[in-house]
């Protein structure tokens, strides 16, 4: 029996992909969305494709707000996150 691959849904485009191919993001108490690279940060997480378009779409469609259950005004995507997503994988 092949191992079951954990699948997750991108909150930006709704595509279901293997968890490993998606970027897990978490929200800090300050309401910033940050990448959770090791997958170890606690709390509620959301998943995005490694594509800046998915981040933008998730913000526009309030998918992240829904995922983290916060009002739209309490969420922000810092440049740091924008650089992480879709950036080069070197470093
Ligand atoms: Zn996506």
JSON list of C-alpha atoms and ligand atoms in Angstrom, two decimals:
[
{"chain": "A", "resi": 1, "resn": "UNK", "atom": "CA", "xyz": [0.00, 0.00, 0.00]},
{"chain": "A", "resi": 2, "resn": "UNK", "atom": "CA", "xyz": [1.42, 3.37, -0.93]},
{"chain": "A", "resi": 3, "resn": "UNK", "atom": "CA", "xyz": [1.70, 5.90, 1.83]},
{"chain": "A", "resi": 4, "resn": "UNK", "atom": "CA", "xyz": [-1.14, 8.32, 1.88]},
{"chain": "A", "resi": 5, "resn": "UNK", "atom": "CA", "xyz": [0.04, 11.79, 0.96]},
{"chain": "A", "resi": 6, "resn": "UNK", "atom": "CA", "xyz": [-1.43, 14.54, 3.09]},
{"chain": "A", "resi": 7, "resn": "UNK", "atom": "CA", "xyz": [-3.30, 16.96, 0.88]},
{"chain": "A", "resi": 8, "resn": "UNK", "atom": "CA", "xyz": [-4.16, 20.56, 1.59]},
{"chain": "A", "resi": 9, "resn": "UNK", "atom": "CA", "xyz": [-6.14, 23.21, -0.18]},
{"chain": "A", "resi": 10, "resn": "UNK", "atom": "CA", "xyz": [-4.63, 26.52, -1.25]},
{"chain": "A", "resi": 11, "resn": "UNK", "atom": "CA", "xyz": [-6.74, 29.32, 0.20]},
{"chain": "A", "resi": 12, "resn": "UNK", "atom": "CA", "xyz": [-5.88, 31.45, -2.83]},
{"chain": "A", "resi": 13, "resn": "UNK", "atom": "CA", "xyz": [-6.92, 29.36, -5.80]},
{"chain": "A", "resi": 14, "resn": "UNK", "atom": "CA", "xyz": [-8.59, 26.40, -4.13]},
{"chain": "A", "resi": 15, "resn": "UNK", "atom": "CA", "xyz": [-6.28, 23.85, -5.72]},
{"chain": "A", "resi": 16, "resn": "UNK", "atom": "CA", "xyz": [-5.67, 20.73, -3.68]},
{"chain": "A", "resi": 17, "resn": "UNK", "atom": "CA", "xyz": [-2.00, 19.77, -3.61]},
{"chain": "A", "resi": 18, "resn": "UNK", "atom": "CA", "xyz": [0.30, 17.64, -1.52]},
{"chain": "A", "resi": 19, "resn": "UNK", "atom": "CA", "xyz": [1.03, 19.48, 1.71]},
{"chain": "A", "resi": 20, "resn": "UNK", "atom": "CA", "xyz": [4.74, 19.54, 0.91]},
{"chain": "A", "resi": 21, "resn": "UNK", "atom": "CA", "xyz": [4.15, 21.62, -2.20]},
{"chain": "A", "resi": 22, "resn": "UNK", "atom": "CA", "xyz": [2.25, 24.29, -0.37]},
{"chain": "A", "resi": 23, "resn": "UNK", "atom": "CA", "xyz": [3.47, 27.03, 1.92]},
{"chain": "A", "resi": 24, "resn": "UNK", "atom": "CA", "xyz": [1.97, 27.02, 5.37]},
{"chain": "A", "resi": 25, "resn": "UNK", "atom": "CA", "xyz": [1.31, 30.44, 6.75]},
{"chain": "A", "resi": 26, "resn": "UNK", "atom": "CA", "xyz": [0.41, 31.41, 10.29]},
{"chain": "A", "resi": 27, "resn": "UNK", "atom": "CA", "xyz": [-0.84, 34.59, 11.86]},
{"chain": "A", "resi": 28, "resn": "UNK", "atom": "CA", "xyz": [1.06, 36.36, 14.59]},
{"chain": "A", "resi": 29, "resn": "UNK", "atom": "CA", "xyz": [-0.79, 37.97, 17.51]},
{"chain": "A", "resi": 30, "resn": "UNK", "atom": "CA", "xyz": [-0.15, 41.26, 15.71]},
{"chain": "A", "resi": 31, "resn": "UNK", "atom": "CA", "xyz": [-2.16, 40.05, 12.75]},
{"chain": "A", "resi": 32, "resn": "UNK", "atom": "CA", "xyz": [0.75, 39.56, 10.40]},
{"chain": "A", "resi": 33, "resn": "UNK", "atom": "CA", "xyz": [0.76, 36.62, 8.06]},
{"chain": "A", "resi": 34, "resn": "UNK", "atom": "CA", "xyz": [4.12, 34.88, 8.07]},
{"chain": "A", "resi": 35, "resn": "UNK", "atom": "CA", "xyz": [5.39, 31.76, 6.38]},
{"chain": "A", "resi": 36, "resn": "UNK", "atom": "CA", "xyz": [5.77, 28.80, 8.68]},
{"chain": "A", "resi": 37, "resn": "UNK", "atom": "CA", "xyz": [8.72, 27.17, 7.02]},
{"chain": "A", "resi": 38, "resn": "UNK", "atom": "CA", "xyz": [9.30, 24.28, 9.36]},
{"chain": "A", "resi": 39, "resn": "UNK", "atom": "CA", "xyz": [5.60, 23.66, 9.76]},
{"chain": "A", "resi": 40, "resn": "UNK", "atom": "CA", "xyz": [6.16, 23.89, 13.49]},
{"chain": "A", "resi": 41, "resn": "UNK", "atom": "CA", "xyz": [4.50, 27.11, 14.47]},
{"chain": "A", "resi": 42, "resn": "UNK", "atom": "CA", "xyz": [1.47, 26.50, 16.59]},
{"chain": "A", "resi": 43, "resn": "UNK", "atom": "CA", "xyz": [-1.97, 27.79, 16.09]},
{"chain": "A", "resi": 44, "resn": "UNK", "atom": "CA", "xyz": [-4.15, 27.95, 13.10]},
{"chain": "A", "resi": 45, "resn": "UNK", "atom": "CA", "xyz": [-2.50, 27.73, 9.72]},
{"chain": "A", "resi": 46, "resn": "UNK", "atom": "CA", "xyz": [-3.47, 28.21, 6.14]},
{"chain": "A", "resi": 47, "resn": "UNK", "atom": "CA", "xyz": [-1.89, 26.93, 2.97]},
{"chain": "A", "resi": 48, "resn": "UNK", "atom": "CA", "xyz": [-0.89, 28.75, -0.19]},
{"chain": "A", "resi": 49, "resn": "UNK", "atom": "CA", "xyz": [0.74, 27.73, -3.44]},
{"chain": "A", "resi": 50, "resn": "UNK", "atom": "CA", "xyz": [4.24, 29.03, -3.90]},
{"chain": "A", "resi": 51, "resn": "UNK", "atom": "CA", "xyz": [2.78, 31.71, -6.11]},
{"chain": "A", "resi": 52, "resn": "UNK", "atom": "CA", "xyz": [2.38, 35.40, -5.28]},
{"chain": "A", "resi": 53, "resn": "UNK", "atom": "CA", "xyz": [-0.86, 35.44, -7.25]},
{"chain": "A", "resi": 54, "resn": "UNK", "atom": "CA", "xyz": [-2.37, 33.03, -4.74]},
{"chain": "A", "resi": 55, "resn": "UNK", "atom": "CA", "xyz": [-1.39, 35.27, -1.84]},
{"chain": "A", "resi": 56, "resn": "UNK", "atom": "CA", "xyz": [-2.92, 38.29, -3.52]},
{"chain": "A", "resi": 57, "resn": "UNK", "atom": "CA", "xyz": [-6.03, 36.37, -4.40]},
{"chain": "A", "resi": 58, "resn": "UNK", "atom": "CA", "xyz": [-6.38, 35.06, -0.87]},
{"chain": "A", "resi": 59, "resn": "UNK", "atom": "CA", "xyz": [-6.12, 38.59, 0.50]},
{"chain": "A", "resi": 60, "resn": "UNK", "atom": "CA", "xyz": [-8.56, 39.97, -2.02]},
{"chain": "A", "resi": 61, "resn": "UNK", "atom": "CA", "xyz": [-11.09, 37.23, -1.51]},
{"chain": "A", "resi": 62, "resn": "UNK", "atom": "CA", "xyz": [-10.66, 37.40, 2.26]},
{"chain": "A", "resi": 63, "resn": "UNK", "atom": "CA", "xyz": [-9.82, 33.74, 2.31]},
{"chain": "A", "resi": 64, "resn": "UNK", "atom": "CA", "xyz": [-7.08, 34.31, 4.83]},
{"chain": "A", "resi": 65, "resn": "UNK", "atom": "CA", "xyz": [-9.38, 36.29, 7.04]},
{"chain": "A", "resi": 66, "resn": "UNK", "atom": "CA", "xyz": [-11.79, 33.37, 6.92]},
{"chain": "A", "resi": 67, "resn": "UNK", "atom": "CA", "xyz": [-9.05, 30.86, 7.58]},
{"chain": "A", "resi": 68, "resn": "UNK", "atom": "CA", "xyz": [-7.82, 32.78, 10.60]},
{"chain": "A", "resi": 69, "resn": "UNK", "atom": "CA", "xyz": [-11.26, 33.99, 11.63]},
{"chain": "A", "resi": 70, "resn": "UNK", "atom": "CA", "xyz": [-10.34, 37.64, 11.92]},
{"chain": "A", "resi": 71, "resn": "UNK", "atom": "CA", "xyz": [-11.86, 40.79, 10.48]},
{"chain": "A", "resi": 72, "resn": "UNK", "atom": "CA", "xyz": [-10.27, 42.01, 7.31]},
{"chain": "A", "resi": 73, "resn": "UNK", "atom": "CA", "xyz": [-8.79, 45.05, 9.02]},
{"chain": "A", "resi": 74, "resn": "UNK", "atom": "CA", "xyz": [-6.79, 42.89, 11.37]},
{"chain": "A", "resi": 75, "resn": "UNK", "atom": "CA", "xyz": [-4.73, 41.14, 8.76]},
{"chain": "A", "resi": 76, "resn": "UNK", "atom": "CA", "xyz": [-1.71, 42.20, 6.79]},
{"chain": "A", "resi": 77, "resn": "UNK", "atom": "CA", "xyz": [0.78, 40.57, 4.49]},
{"chain": "A", "resi": 78, "resn": "UNK", "atom": "CA", "xyz": [4.19, 42.07, 5.08]},
{"chain": "A", "resi": 79, "resn": "UNK", "atom": "CA", "xyz": [6.73, 42.39, 2.31]},
{"chain": "A", "resi": 80, "resn": "UNK", "atom": "CA", "xyz": [8.64, 39.61, 3.98]},
{"chain": "A", "resi": 81, "resn": "UNK", "atom": "CA", "xyz": [5.87, 37.18, 3.14]},
{"chain": "A", "resi": 82, "resn": "UNK", "atom": "CA", "xyz": [5.56, 38.48, -0.38]},
{"chain": "A", "resi": 83, "resn": "UNK", "atom": "CA", "xyz": [9.26, 37.85, -0.83]},
{"chain": "A", "resi": 84, "resn": "UNK", "atom": "CA", "xyz": [9.00, 34.33, 0.51]},
{"chain": "A", "resi": 85, "resn": "UNK", "atom": "CA", "xyz": [6.21, 33.30, -1.78]},
{"chain": "A", "resi": 86, "resn": "UNK", "atom": "CA", "xyz": [7.27, 32.75, -5.31]},
{"chain": "A", "resi": 87, "resn": "UNK", "atom": "CA", "xyz": [10.81, 33.81, -4.54]},
{"chain": "A", "resi": 88, "resn": "UNK", "atom": "CA", "xyz": [13.85, 31.80, -5.50]},
{"chain": "A", "resi": 89, "resn": "UNK", "atom": "CA", "xyz": [14.31, 28.71, -3.42]},
{"chain": "A", "resi": 90, "resn": "UNK", "atom": "CA", "xyz": [17.95, 29.50, -2.82]},
{"chain": "A", "resi": 91, "resn": "UNK", "atom": "CA", "xyz": [18.27, 30.32, 0.84]},
{"chain": "B", "resi": 1, "resn": "LIG", "atom": "ZN1", "xyz": [-2.99, 28.53, -5.15]}
]
